[in-house]
mmCIF file with all atom_site columns, C-alpha atoms in Angstrom:
data_model
loop_
_atom_site.group_PDB
_atom_site.id
_atom_site.type_symbol
_atom_site.label_atom_id
_atom_site.label_alt_id
_atom_site.label_comp_id
_atom_site.label_asym_id
_atom_site.label_entity_id
_atom_site.label_seq_id
_atom_site.pdbx_PDB_ins_code
_atom_site.Cartn_x
_atom_site.Cartn_y
_atom_site.Cartn_z
_atom_site.occupancy
_atom_site.B_iso_or_equiv
_atom_site.pdbx_formal_charge
_atom_site.auth_seq_id
_atom_site.auth_comp_id
_atom_site.auth_asym_id
_atom_site.auth_atom_id
_atom_site.pdbx_PDB_model_num
ATOM 1   C CA . UNK A 1 1   ? 24.442 58.040 -127.802 1.00 95.00 ? 1   UNK A CA 1
ATOM 2   C CA . UNK A 1 2   ? 23.547 59.714 -131.050 1.00 96.00 ? 2   UNK A CA 1
ATOM 3   C CA . UNK A 1 3   ? 26.375 61.466 -132.850 1.00 97.00 ? 3   UNK A CA 1
ATOM 4   C CA . UNK A 1 4   ? 26.166 63.621 -135.931 1.00 98.00 ? 4   UNK A CA 1
ATOM 5   C CA . UNK A 1 5   ? 29.472 64.766 -137.340 1.00 97.00 ? 5   UNK A CA 1
ATOM 6   C CA . UNK A 1 6   ? 29.423 67.338 -140.139 1.00 97.00 ? 6   UNK A CA 1
ATOM 7   C CA . UNK A 1 7   ? 32.307 68.146 -142.461 1.00 97.00 ? 7   UNK A CA 1
ATOM 8   C CA . UNK A 1 8   ? 32.975 70.053 -145.650 1.00 98.00 ? 8   UNK A CA 1
ATOM 9   C CA . UNK A 1 9   ? 32.516 73.587 -144.483 1.00 97.00 ? 9   UNK A CA 1
ATOM 10  C CA . UNK A 1 10  ? 34.940 76.368 -145.288 1.00 98.00 ? 10  UNK A CA 1
ATOM 11  C CA . UNK A 1 11  ? 35.555 79.652 -147.095 1.00 98.00 ? 11  UNK A CA 1
ATOM 12  C CA . UNK A 1 12  ? 34.340 79.924 -150.681 1.00 98.00 ? 12  UNK A CA 1
ATOM 13  C CA . UNK A 1 13  ? 33.961 82.746 -153.162 1.00 98.00 ? 13  UNK A CA 1
ATOM 14  C CA . UNK A 1 14  ? 30.503 83.895 -154.347 1.00 98.00 ? 14  UNK A CA 1
ATOM 15  C CA . UNK A 1 15  ? 29.324 81.620 -157.102 1.00 98.00 ? 15  UNK A CA 1
ATOM 16  C CA . UNK A 1 16  ? 31.366 78.723 -155.822 1.00 98.00 ? 16  UNK A CA 1
ATOM 17  C CA . UNK A 1 17  ? 30.303 75.282 -154.535 1.00 98.00 ? 17  UNK A CA 1
ATOM 18  C CA . UNK A 1 18  ? 30.672 73.206 -151.379 1.00 98.00 ? 18  UNK A CA 1
ATOM 19  C CA . UNK A 1 19  ? 29.423 69.789 -150.376 1.00 98.00 ? 19  UNK A CA 1
ATOM 20  C CA . UNK A 1 20  ? 28.551 69.234 -146.704 1.00 98.00 ? 20  UNK A CA 1
ATOM 21  C CA . UNK A 1 21  ? 28.571 65.726 -145.272 1.00 98.00 ? 21  UNK A CA 1
ATOM 22  C CA . UNK A 1 22  ? 27.145 64.393 -142.032 1.00 98.00 ? 22  UNK A CA 1
ATOM 23  C CA . UNK A 1 23  ? 27.909 60.953 -140.667 1.00 98.00 ? 23  UNK A CA 1
ATOM 24  C CA . UNK A 1 24  ? 25.358 59.733 -138.158 1.00 98.00 ? 24  UNK A CA 1
ATOM 25  C CA . UNK A 1 25  ? 25.717 57.027 -135.468 1.00 97.00 ? 25  UNK A CA 1
ATOM 26  C CA . UNK A 1 26  ? 23.622 55.852 -132.540 1.00 96.00 ? 26  UNK A CA 1
ATOM 27  C CA . UNK A 1 27  ? 20.323 55.562 -134.399 1.00 95.00 ? 27  UNK A CA 1
ATOM 28  C CA . UNK A 1 28  ? 18.873 53.567 -137.284 1.00 96.00 ? 28  UNK A CA 1
ATOM 29  C CA . UNK A 1 29  ? 19.661 56.192 -139.892 1.00 97.00 ? 29  UNK A CA 1
ATOM 30  C CA . UNK A 1 30  ? 17.483 54.666 -142.597 1.00 97.00 ? 30  UNK A CA 1
ATOM 31  C CA . UNK A 1 31  ? 14.352 55.102 -140.469 1.00 96.00 ? 31  UNK A CA 1
ATOM 32  C CA . UNK A 1 32  ? 14.715 58.856 -139.952 1.00 96.00 ? 32  UNK A CA 1
ATOM 33  C CA . UNK A 1 33  ? 13.684 61.995 -141.747 1.00 96.00 ? 33  UNK A CA 1
ATOM 34  C CA . UNK A 1 34  ? 16.833 64.126 -141.809 1.00 97.00 ? 34  UNK A CA 1
ATOM 35  C CA . UNK A 1 35  ? 17.283 67.837 -142.093 1.00 97.00 ? 35  UNK A CA 1
ATOM 36  C CA . UNK A 1 36  ? 19.794 70.621 -142.608 1.00 98.00 ? 36  UNK A CA 1
ATOM 37  C CA . UNK A 1 37  ? 19.269 73.739 -140.497 1.00 98.00 ? 37  UNK A CA 1
ATOM 38  C CA . UNK A 1 38  ? 21.491 76.822 -140.678 1.00 98.00 ? 38  UNK A CA 1
ATOM 39  C CA . UNK A 1 39  ? 22.066 79.636 -138.249 1.00 98.00 ? 39  UNK A CA 1
ATOM 40  C CA . UNK A 1 40  ? 23.953 82.891 -138.382 1.00 98.00 ? 40  UNK A CA 1
ATOM 41  C CA . UNK A 1 41  ? 25.356 83.504 -134.886 1.00 95.00 ? 41  UNK A CA 1
ATOM 42  C CA . UNK A 1 42  ? 22.982 85.697 -132.955 1.00 94.00 ? 42  UNK A CA 1
ATOM 43  C CA . UNK A 1 43  ? 20.122 85.117 -135.390 1.00 97.00 ? 43  UNK A CA 1
ATOM 44  C CA . UNK A 1 44  ? 17.223 82.678 -135.507 1.00 98.00 ? 44  UNK A CA 1
ATOM 45  C CA . UNK A 1 45  ? 17.797 79.177 -136.954 1.00 98.00 ? 45  UNK A CA 1
ATOM 46  C CA . UNK A 1 46  ? 16.634 78.693 -140.511 1.00 98.00 ? 46  UNK A CA 1
ATOM 47  C CA . UNK A 1 47  ? 15.369 75.368 -141.889 1.00 98.00 ? 47  UNK A CA 1
ATOM 48  C CA . UNK A 1 48  ? 17.189 74.587 -145.141 1.00 98.00 ? 48  UNK A CA 1
ATOM 49  C CA . UNK A 1 49  ? 16.130 71.129 -146.350 1.00 98.00 ? 49  UNK A CA 1
ATOM 50  C CA . UNK A 1 50  ? 14.493 67.802 -145.445 1.00 96.00 ? 50  UNK A CA 1
ATOM 51  C CA . UNK A 1 51  ? 14.725 64.324 -146.874 1.00 97.00 ? 51  UNK A CA 1
ATOM 52  C CA . UNK A 1 52  ? 12.499 61.311 -146.347 1.00 96.00 ? 52  UNK A CA 1
ATOM 53  C CA . UNK A 1 53  ? 14.033 58.169 -144.860 1.00 96.00 ? 53  UNK A CA 1
ATOM 54  C CA . UNK A 1 54  ? 14.176 56.389 -148.260 1.00 96.00 ? 54  UNK A CA 1
ATOM 55  C CA . UNK A 1 55  ? 15.290 59.539 -150.112 1.00 96.00 ? 55  UNK A CA 1
ATOM 56  C CA . UNK A 1 56  ? 12.249 59.692 -152.368 1.00 96.00 ? 56  UNK A CA 1
ATOM 57  C CA . UNK A 1 57  ? 10.955 63.046 -151.022 1.00 96.00 ? 57  UNK A CA 1
ATOM 58  C CA . UNK A 1 58  ? 13.117 66.135 -150.708 1.00 97.00 ? 58  UNK A CA 1
ATOM 59  C CA . UNK A 1 59  ? 12.167 69.668 -149.696 1.00 96.00 ? 59  UNK A CA 1
ATOM 60  C CA . UNK A 1 60  ? 14.226 72.885 -149.776 1.00 97.00 ? 60  UNK A CA 1
ATOM 61  C CA . UNK A 1 61  ? 13.587 76.381 -148.471 1.00 97.00 ? 61  UNK A CA 1
ATOM 62  C CA . UNK A 1 62  ? 12.669 78.720 -151.348 1.00 96.00 ? 62  UNK A CA 1
ATOM 63  C CA . UNK A 1 63  ? 15.885 80.774 -150.980 1.00 97.00 ? 63  UNK A CA 1
ATOM 64  C CA . UNK A 1 64  ? 18.053 77.756 -151.907 1.00 98.00 ? 64  UNK A CA 1
ATOM 65  C CA . UNK A 1 65  ? 15.870 75.990 -154.445 1.00 97.00 ? 65  UNK A CA 1
ATOM 66  C CA . UNK A 1 66  ? 17.769 75.288 -157.637 1.00 97.00 ? 66  UNK A CA 1
ATOM 67  C CA . UNK A 1 67  ? 21.096 75.898 -155.878 1.00 98.00 ? 67  UNK A CA 1
ATOM 68  C CA . UNK A 1 68  ? 21.209 73.420 -152.991 1.00 98.00 ? 68  UNK A CA 1
ATOM 69  C CA . UNK A 1 69  ? 20.363 69.675 -153.026 1.00 98.00 ? 69  UNK A CA 1
ATOM 70  C CA . UNK A 1 70  ? 19.902 67.397 -150.060 1.00 98.00 ? 70  UNK A CA 1
ATOM 71  C CA . UNK A 1 71  ? 20.709 63.697 -150.448 1.00 98.00 ? 71  UNK A CA 1
ATOM 72  C CA . UNK A 1 72  ? 21.540 60.668 -148.342 1.00 98.00 ? 72  UNK A CA 1
ATOM 73  C CA . UNK A 1 73  ? 23.342 57.317 -148.466 1.00 98.00 ? 73  UNK A CA 1
ATOM 74  C CA . UNK A 1 74  ? 21.669 54.968 -145.995 1.00 98.00 ? 74  UNK A CA 1
ATOM 75  C CA . UNK A 1 75  ? 24.316 52.336 -146.523 1.00 98.00 ? 75  UNK A CA 1
ATOM 76  C CA . UNK A 1 76  ? 26.893 54.787 -145.174 1.00 98.00 ? 76  UNK A CA 1
ATOM 77  C CA . UNK A 1 77  ? 24.656 56.502 -142.532 1.00 98.00 ? 77  UNK A CA 1
ATOM 78  C CA . UNK A 1 78  ? 25.416 59.738 -144.308 1.00 98.00 ? 78  UNK A CA 1
ATOM 79  C CA . UNK A 1 79  ? 23.541 62.910 -145.147 1.00 98.00 ? 79  UNK A CA 1
ATOM 80  C CA . UNK A 1 80  ? 24.764 65.441 -147.732 1.00 98.00 ? 80  UNK A CA 1
ATOM 81  C CA . UNK A 1 81  ? 24.079 68.988 -148.828 1.00 98.00 ? 81  UNK A CA 1
ATOM 82  C CA . UNK A 1 82  ? 25.406 69.998 -152.234 1.00 98.00 ? 82  UNK A CA 1
ATOM 83  C CA . UNK A 1 83  ? 25.601 73.765 -152.325 1.00 98.00 ? 83  UNK A CA 1
ATOM 84  C CA . UNK A 1 84  ? 26.115 75.513 -155.700 1.00 98.00 ? 84  UNK A CA 1
ATOM 85  C CA . UNK A 1 85  ? 26.052 79.149 -156.779 1.00 98.00 ? 85  UNK A CA 1
ATOM 86  C CA . UNK A 1 86  ? 26.751 80.233 -153.238 1.00 98.00 ? 86  UNK A CA 1
ATOM 87  C CA . UNK A 1 87  ? 25.944 83.770 -152.130 1.00 98.00 ? 87  UNK A CA 1
ATOM 88  C CA . UNK A 1 88  ? 27.102 85.924 -149.266 1.00 98.00 ? 88  UNK A CA 1
ATOM 89  C CA . UNK A 1 89  ? 23.731 85.461 -147.564 1.00 98.00 ? 89  UNK A CA 1
ATOM 90  C CA . UNK A 1 90  ? 24.386 81.672 -147.379 1.00 98.00 ? 90  UNK A CA 1
ATOM 91  C CA . UNK A 1 91  ? 27.114 82.379 -144.798 1.00 98.00 ? 91  UNK A CA 1
ATOM 92  C CA . UNK A 1 92  ? 26.109 80.471 -141.606 1.00 98.00 ? 92  UNK A CA 1
ATOM 93  C CA . UNK A 1 93  ? 26.761 77.467 -139.458 1.00 98.00 ? 93  UNK A CA 1
ATOM 94  C CA . UNK A 1 94  ? 25.043 74.446 -141.031 1.00 98.00 ? 94  UNK A CA 1
ATOM 95  C CA . UNK A 1 95  ? 23.666 71.724 -138.792 1.00 98.00 ? 95  UNK A CA 1
ATOM 96  C CA . UNK A 1 96  ? 22.652 68.177 -139.594 1.00 98.00 ? 96  UNK A CA 1
ATOM 97  C CA . UNK A 1 97  ? 19.529 67.440 -137.538 1.00 97.00 ? 97  UNK A CA 1
ATOM 98  C CA . UNK A 1 98  ? 16.843 64.862 -136.808 1.00 96.00 ? 98  UNK A CA 1
ATOM 99  C CA . UNK A 1 99  ? 13.869 64.207 -134.531 1.00 91.00 ? 99  UNK A CA 1
ATOM 100 C CA . UNK A 1 100 ? 14.320 62.153 -131.344 1.00 90.00 ? 100 UNK A CA 1
ATOM 101 C CA . UNK A 1 101 ? 12.990 59.025 -132.899 1.00 86.00 ? 101 UNK A CA 1
ATOM 102 C CA . UNK A 1 102 ? 11.455 57.864 -136.181 1.00 85.00 ? 102 UNK A CA 1
ATOM 103 C CA . UNK A 1 103 ? 7.848  58.414 -135.165 1.00 87.00 ? 103 UNK A CA 1
ATOM 104 C CA . UNK A 1 104 ? 6.229  60.437 -137.955 1.00 84.00 ? 104 UNK A CA 1
ATOM 105 C CA . UNK A 1 105 ? 4.480  62.782 -135.527 1.00 84.00 ? 105 UNK A CA 1
ATOM 106 C CA . UNK A 1 106 ? 7.916  63.896 -134.261 1.00 86.00 ? 106 UNK A CA 1
ATOM 107 C CA . UNK A 1 107 ? 9.215  64.952 -137.655 1.00 89.00 ? 107 UNK A CA 1
ATOM 108 C CA . UNK A 1 108 ? 9.835  68.652 -137.315 1.00 90.00 ? 108 UNK A CA 1
ATOM 109 C CA . UNK A 1 109 ? 10.600 68.680 -133.604 1.00 92.00 ? 109 UNK A CA 1
ATOM 110 C CA . UNK A 1 110 ? 14.354 68.812 -133.869 1.00 96.00 ? 110 UNK A CA 1
ATOM 111 C CA . UNK A 1 111 ? 16.046 66.889 -131.091 1.00 96.00 ? 111 UNK A CA 1
ATOM 112 C CA . UNK A 1 112 ? 19.443 65.786 -132.417 1.00 97.00 ? 112 UNK A CA 1
ATOM 113 C CA . UNK A 1 113 ? 21.885 68.340 -133.751 1.00 97.00 ? 113 UNK A CA 1
ATOM 114 C CA . UNK A 1 114 ? 25.383 68.005 -135.089 1.00 97.00 ? 114 UNK A CA 1
ATOM 115 C CA . UNK A 1 115 ? 28.190 70.246 -133.932 1.00 96.00 ? 115 UNK A CA 1
ATOM 116 C CA . UNK A 1 116 ? 27.840 72.408 -137.068 1.00 97.00 ? 116 UNK A CA 1
ATOM 117 C CA . UNK A 1 117 ? 29.895 73.223 -140.128 1.00 98.00 ? 117 UNK A CA 1
ATOM 118 C CA . UNK A 1 118 ? 30.788 76.856 -140.797 1.00 98.00 ? 118 UNK A CA 1
ATOM 119 C CA . UNK A 1 119 ? 30.258 78.049 -144.322 1.00 98.00 ? 119 UNK A CA 1
ATOM 120 C CA . UNK A 1 120 ? 31.632 81.467 -145.221 1.00 98.00 ? 120 UNK A CA 1
ATOM 121 C CA . UNK A 1 121 ? 30.915 82.953 -148.645 1.00 98.00 ? 121 UNK A CA 1
ATOM 122 C CA . UNK A 1 122 ? 33.193 85.904 -149.284 1.00 96.00 ? 122 UNK A CA 1
ATOM 123 C CA . UNK A 1 123 ? 35.416 87.277 -152.084 1.00 95.00 ? 123 UNK A CA 1
ATOM 124 C CA . UNK B 2 1   ? 5.656  80.889 -145.854 1.00 90.00 ? 1   UNK B CA 1
ATOM 125 C CA . UNK B 2 2   ? 4.197  80.913 -142.328 1.00 95.00 ? 2   UNK B CA 1
ATOM 126 C CA . UNK B 2 3   ? 5.645  83.779 -140.321 1.00 97.00 ? 3   UNK B CA 1
ATOM 127 C CA . UNK B 2 4   ? 6.245  83.268 -136.612 1.00 98.00 ? 4   UNK B CA 1
ATOM 128 C CA . UNK B 2 5   ? 6.306  86.348 -134.371 1.00 98.00 ? 5   UNK B CA 1
ATOM 129 C CA . UNK B 2 6   ? 7.447  86.157 -130.721 1.00 98.00 ? 6   UNK B CA 1
ATOM 130 C CA . UNK B 2 7   ? 6.943  88.635 -127.948 1.00 98.00 ? 7   UNK B CA 1
ATOM 131 C CA . UNK B 2 8   ? 8.606  90.114 -126.136 1.00 98.00 ? 8   UNK B CA 1
ATOM 132 C CA . UNK B 2 9   ? 12.015 90.189 -127.837 1.00 98.00 ? 9   UNK B CA 1
ATOM 133 C CA . UNK B 2 10  ? 13.714 90.459 -124.473 1.00 98.00 ? 10  UNK B CA 1
ATOM 134 C CA . UNK B 2 11  ? 12.533 90.073 -120.878 1.00 97.00 ? 11  UNK B CA 1
ATOM 135 C CA . UNK B 2 12  ? 14.146 90.504 -117.560 1.00 98.00 ? 12  UNK B CA 1
ATOM 136 C CA . UNK B 2 13  ? 12.797 88.885 -114.400 1.00 98.00 ? 13  UNK B CA 1
ATOM 137 C CA . UNK B 2 14  ? 13.796 87.851 -110.895 1.00 98.00 ? 14  UNK B CA 1
ATOM 138 C CA . UNK B 2 15  ? 14.554 84.309 -109.837 1.00 98.00 ? 15  UNK B CA 1
ATOM 139 C CA . UNK B 2 16  ? 11.259 82.645 -108.806 1.00 98.00 ? 16  UNK B CA 1
ATOM 140 C CA . UNK B 2 17  ? 9.087  84.786 -111.057 1.00 98.00 ? 17  UNK B CA 1
ATOM 141 C CA . UNK B 2 18  ? 6.625  83.379 -113.546 1.00 98.00 ? 18  UNK B CA 1
ATOM 142 C CA . UNK B 2 19  ? 7.426  84.392 -117.125 1.00 98.00 ? 19  UNK B CA 1
ATOM 143 C CA . UNK B 2 20  ? 5.473  83.835 -120.341 1.00 98.00 ? 20  UNK B CA 1
ATOM 144 C CA . UNK B 2 21  ? 6.640  84.115 -123.945 1.00 98.00 ? 21  UNK B CA 1
ATOM 145 C CA . UNK B 2 22  ? 4.079  84.396 -126.733 1.00 98.00 ? 22  UNK B CA 1
ATOM 146 C CA . UNK B 2 23  ? 4.376  83.120 -130.293 1.00 98.00 ? 23  UNK B CA 1
ATOM 147 C CA . UNK B 2 24  ? 1.934  83.994 -133.034 1.00 98.00 ? 24  UNK B CA 1
ATOM 148 C CA . UNK B 2 25  ? 1.713  82.230 -136.424 1.00 98.00 ? 25  UNK B CA 1
ATOM 149 C CA . UNK B 2 26  ? 0.585  84.080 -139.589 1.00 97.00 ? 26  UNK B CA 1
ATOM 150 C CA . UNK B 2 27  ? -1.734 81.133 -140.341 1.00 97.00 ? 27  UNK B CA 1
ATOM 151 C CA . UNK B 2 28  ? -2.914 78.106 -138.460 1.00 97.00 ? 28  UNK B CA 1
ATOM 152 C CA . UNK B 2 29  ? -0.373 75.388 -137.683 1.00 97.00 ? 29  UNK B CA 1
ATOM 153 C CA . UNK B 2 30  ? -2.647 73.250 -135.530 1.00 97.00 ? 30  UNK B CA 1
ATOM 154 C CA . UNK B 2 31  ? -0.472 72.084 -132.630 1.00 97.00 ? 31  UNK B CA 1
ATOM 155 C CA . UNK B 2 32  ? 2.677  71.519 -134.777 1.00 97.00 ? 32  UNK B CA 1
ATOM 156 C CA . UNK B 2 33  ? 4.676  73.925 -132.640 1.00 97.00 ? 33  UNK B CA 1
ATOM 157 C CA . UNK B 2 34  ? 7.954  73.453 -130.828 1.00 98.00 ? 34  UNK B CA 1
ATOM 158 C CA . UNK B 2 35  ? 9.917  75.525 -128.304 1.00 98.00 ? 35  UNK B CA 1
ATOM 159 C CA . UNK B 2 36  ? 13.684 75.579 -128.012 1.00 98.00 ? 36  UNK B CA 1
ATOM 160 C CA . UNK B 2 37  ? 16.186 76.988 -125.553 1.00 98.00 ? 37  UNK B CA 1
ATOM 161 C CA . UNK B 2 38  ? 19.568 78.124 -126.834 1.00 98.00 ? 38  UNK B CA 1
ATOM 162 C CA . UNK B 2 39  ? 22.508 79.269 -124.749 1.00 98.00 ? 39  UNK B CA 1
ATOM 163 C CA . UNK B 2 40  ? 25.569 81.029 -126.255 1.00 96.00 ? 40  UNK B CA 1
ATOM 164 C CA . UNK B 2 41  ? 27.824 78.632 -128.095 1.00 96.00 ? 41  UNK B CA 1
ATOM 165 C CA . UNK B 2 42  ? 25.369 75.750 -127.893 1.00 97.00 ? 42  UNK B CA 1
ATOM 166 C CA . UNK B 2 43  ? 22.835 74.203 -130.289 1.00 98.00 ? 43  UNK B CA 1
ATOM 167 C CA . UNK B 2 44  ? 19.128 74.706 -129.627 1.00 98.00 ? 44  UNK B CA 1
ATOM 168 C CA . UNK B 2 45  ? 17.626 72.333 -127.090 1.00 98.00 ? 45  UNK B CA 1
ATOM 169 C CA . UNK B 2 46  ? 14.127 71.021 -127.656 1.00 98.00 ? 46  UNK B CA 1
ATOM 170 C CA . UNK B 2 47  ? 11.879 71.837 -124.677 1.00 98.00 ? 47  UNK B CA 1
ATOM 171 C CA . UNK B 2 48  ? 8.323  71.403 -125.931 1.00 98.00 ? 48  UNK B CA 1
ATOM 172 C CA . UNK B 2 49  ? 6.841  69.655 -128.982 1.00 97.00 ? 49  UNK B CA 1
ATOM 173 C CA . UNK B 2 50  ? 3.298  69.462 -130.320 1.00 97.00 ? 50  UNK B CA 1
ATOM 174 C CA . UNK B 2 51  ? 2.612  72.772 -128.513 1.00 98.00 ? 51  UNK B CA 1
ATOM 175 C CA . UNK B 2 52  ? 2.286  71.268 -125.012 1.00 98.00 ? 52  UNK B CA 1
ATOM 176 C CA . UNK B 2 53  ? 4.291  68.010 -124.777 1.00 97.00 ? 53  UNK B CA 1
ATOM 177 C CA . UNK B 2 54  ? 7.336  68.336 -122.467 1.00 98.00 ? 54  UNK B CA 1
ATOM 178 C CA . UNK B 2 55  ? 10.390 66.706 -123.838 1.00 97.00 ? 55  UNK B CA 1
ATOM 179 C CA . UNK B 2 56  ? 11.884 64.033 -121.568 1.00 95.00 ? 56  UNK B CA 1
ATOM 180 C CA . UNK B 2 57  ? 14.350 65.447 -119.076 1.00 96.00 ? 57  UNK B CA 1
ATOM 181 C CA . UNK B 2 58  ? 13.102 69.007 -119.318 1.00 98.00 ? 58  UNK B CA 1
ATOM 182 C CA . UNK B 2 59  ? 12.184 70.515 -115.911 1.00 98.00 ? 59  UNK B CA 1
ATOM 183 C CA . UNK B 2 60  ? 8.488  70.626 -115.165 1.00 98.00 ? 60  UNK B CA 1
ATOM 184 C CA . UNK B 2 61  ? 8.610  74.378 -114.598 1.00 98.00 ? 61  UNK B CA 1
ATOM 185 C CA . UNK B 2 62  ? 8.482  74.668 -118.385 1.00 98.00 ? 62  UNK B CA 1
ATOM 186 C CA . UNK B 2 63  ? 5.077  74.313 -120.036 1.00 98.00 ? 63  UNK B CA 1
ATOM 187 C CA . UNK B 2 64  ? 3.554  75.094 -123.424 1.00 98.00 ? 64  UNK B CA 1
ATOM 188 C CA . UNK B 2 65  ? 0.043  75.827 -124.514 1.00 98.00 ? 65  UNK B CA 1
ATOM 189 C CA . UNK B 2 66  ? -2.008 76.963 -127.439 1.00 98.00 ? 66  UNK B CA 1
ATOM 190 C CA . UNK B 2 67  ? -3.210 75.865 -130.853 1.00 98.00 ? 67  UNK B CA 1
ATOM 191 C CA . UNK B 2 68  ? -4.010 77.355 -134.224 1.00 97.00 ? 68  UNK B CA 1
ATOM 192 C CA . UNK B 2 69  ? -2.106 80.658 -134.341 1.00 98.00 ? 69  UNK B CA 1
ATOM 193 C CA . UNK B 2 70  ? -1.524 81.605 -130.684 1.00 98.00 ? 70  UNK B CA 1
ATOM 194 C CA . UNK B 2 71  ? 0.973  79.784 -128.452 1.00 98.00 ? 71  UNK B CA 1
ATOM 195 C CA . UNK B 2 72  ? 2.815  80.426 -125.224 1.00 98.00 ? 72  UNK B CA 1
ATOM 196 C CA . UNK B 2 73  ? 5.767  79.078 -123.292 1.00 98.00 ? 73  UNK B CA 1
ATOM 197 C CA . UNK B 2 74  ? 5.644  79.556 -119.520 1.00 98.00 ? 74  UNK B CA 1
ATOM 198 C CA . UNK B 2 75  ? 8.375  79.155 -116.935 1.00 98.00 ? 75  UNK B CA 1
ATOM 199 C CA . UNK B 2 76  ? 6.562  78.941 -113.597 1.00 96.00 ? 76  UNK B CA 1
ATOM 200 C CA . UNK B 2 77  ? 9.533  79.723 -111.361 1.00 96.00 ? 77  UNK B CA 1
ATOM 201 C CA . UNK B 2 78  ? 12.479 81.246 -113.214 1.00 98.00 ? 78  UNK B CA 1
ATOM 202 C CA . UNK B 2 79  ? 15.868 79.811 -112.325 1.00 98.00 ? 79  UNK B CA 1
ATOM 203 C CA . UNK B 2 80  ? 19.365 81.252 -113.004 1.00 97.00 ? 80  UNK B CA 1
ATOM 204 C CA . UNK B 2 81  ? 19.977 78.375 -115.480 1.00 98.00 ? 81  UNK B CA 1
ATOM 205 C CA . UNK B 2 82  ? 17.007 79.561 -117.589 1.00 98.00 ? 82  UNK B CA 1
ATOM 206 C CA . UNK B 2 83  ? 18.965 82.558 -118.855 1.00 98.00 ? 83  UNK B CA 1
ATOM 207 C CA . UNK B 2 84  ? 18.953 81.909 -122.621 1.00 98.00 ? 84  UNK B CA 1
ATOM 208 C CA . UNK B 2 85  ? 17.261 82.742 -125.894 1.00 98.00 ? 85  UNK B CA 1
ATOM 209 C CA . UNK B 2 86  ? 14.012 80.905 -126.597 1.00 98.00 ? 86  UNK B CA 1
ATOM 210 C CA . UNK B 2 87  ? 12.639 80.175 -130.085 1.00 98.00 ? 87  UNK B CA 1
ATOM 211 C CA . UNK B 2 88  ? 9.321  78.855 -131.276 1.00 98.00 ? 88  UNK B CA 1
ATOM 212 C CA . UNK B 2 89  ? 9.134  76.845 -134.511 1.00 98.00 ? 89  UNK B CA 1
ATOM 213 C CA . UNK B 2 90  ? 6.229  75.634 -136.602 1.00 97.00 ? 90  UNK B CA 1
ATOM 214 C CA . UNK B 2 91  ? 6.410  72.352 -138.484 1.00 96.00 ? 91  UNK B CA 1
ATOM 215 C CA . UNK B 2 92  ? 2.963  72.138 -140.006 1.00 94.00 ? 92  UNK B CA 1
ATOM 216 C CA . UNK B 2 93  ? 4.139  69.954 -142.897 1.00 88.00 ? 93  UNK B CA 1
ATOM 217 C CA . UNK B 2 94  ? 7.289  68.158 -144.033 1.00 87.00 ? 94  UNK B CA 1
ATOM 218 C CA . UNK B 2 95  ? 8.639  71.452 -145.450 1.00 87.00 ? 95  UNK B CA 1
ATOM 219 C CA . UNK B 2 96  ? 8.701  75.221 -144.899 1.00 92.00 ? 96  UNK B CA 1
ATOM 220 C CA . UNK B 2 97  ? 9.478  74.990 -141.232 1.00 96.00 ? 97  UNK B CA 1
ATOM 221 C CA . UNK B 2 98  ? 9.947  78.476 -139.726 1.00 97.00 ? 98  UNK B CA 1
ATOM 222 C CA . UNK B 2 99  ? 11.298 79.880 -136.471 1.00 98.00 ? 99  UNK B CA 1
ATOM 223 C CA . UNK B 2 100 ? 10.336 82.912 -134.470 1.00 98.00 ? 100 UNK B CA 1
ATOM 224 C CA . UNK B 2 101 ? 12.882 85.692 -134.045 1.00 98.00 ? 101 UNK B CA 1
ATOM 225 C CA . UNK B 2 102 ? 13.704 84.666 -130.475 1.00 98.00 ? 102 UNK B CA 1
ATOM 226 C CA . UNK B 2 103 ? 13.126 85.946 -126.945 1.00 98.00 ? 103 UNK B CA 1
ATOM 227 C CA . UNK B 2 104 ? 16.152 86.677 -124.815 1.00 98.00 ? 104 UNK B CA 1
ATOM 228 C CA . UNK B 2 105 ? 15.486 85.906 -121.123 1.00 98.00 ? 105 UNK B CA 1
ATOM 229 C CA . UNK B 2 106 ? 17.725 87.628 -118.587 1.00 98.00 ? 106 UNK B CA 1
ATOM 230 C CA . UNK B 2 107 ? 17.850 87.236 -114.836 1.00 97.00 ? 107 UNK B CA 1
ATOM 231 C CA . UNK B 2 108 ? 17.607 90.480 -112.821 1.00 95.00 ? 108 UNK B CA 1
#
C-alpha cells in the first residue's frame, strides 16, 4: 500500500516561510515524478510544482515562481516544498502526489495523494 | 496557461439517469486529460486518464471521450454513491497542469 505522509504545515504570518515534507512508502520513490498540489476547501485543486525522478527538472506554477522550491531526497524517500515570502492567497491544504506507476505516459494523471498539510497565512 | 471550463457547474438527476459533464480546453491538449471525483473531506479520486482510459477499479458506468479541446465524462446510470464534485484536468506537458472549476452532481 502506498502511503504519503506530509508534515510541516501550520500558521505563518505574511512574508514568512515554511518547509513542507512528504515521506513516501510503498513505491520505488526514485522512479516517480512527484508533485505538490494545493486546494482551498470548496475550490478546484491547483497544481503547484513537479520534480523529475532524479531531481534534475523542476517546474512551478507561475504564481509561486521565485518563492517556492520543490526538491527531493531519494535516499530518504522524501519530497519537500520550501515556501518563502508567503502570501494570504497561499493559504490551502497542500498535497504530496504521484501517478499510479512510473510509466511516463501516466505523469499528470494523479493517483496517489497524501492526507494533506494545512498552510494558513494570516497576520 | 491552458484554461479548463466545465459545464454545467451543478446538475441534479435521478438515480438511473444518464448524465454528461463537458470540459473545454482553451487550446489543444491532445488526449492528456483526466477526470476526478471528489467527495467532501476526501482527496480527489482518479476516474479517467488519457481522456478515455478507465482507471482500474472504477465502475464501468463511467466513461470519458474527446480529444483536442472538447471532452466529456458520462455516467450511464447514475447511482447514489456518485453524488460528488467532478473535475477535469489537463496535463499536456510536465508543467502547467490546470483543473476545471468543477461540476457538483446531486441526486434528486
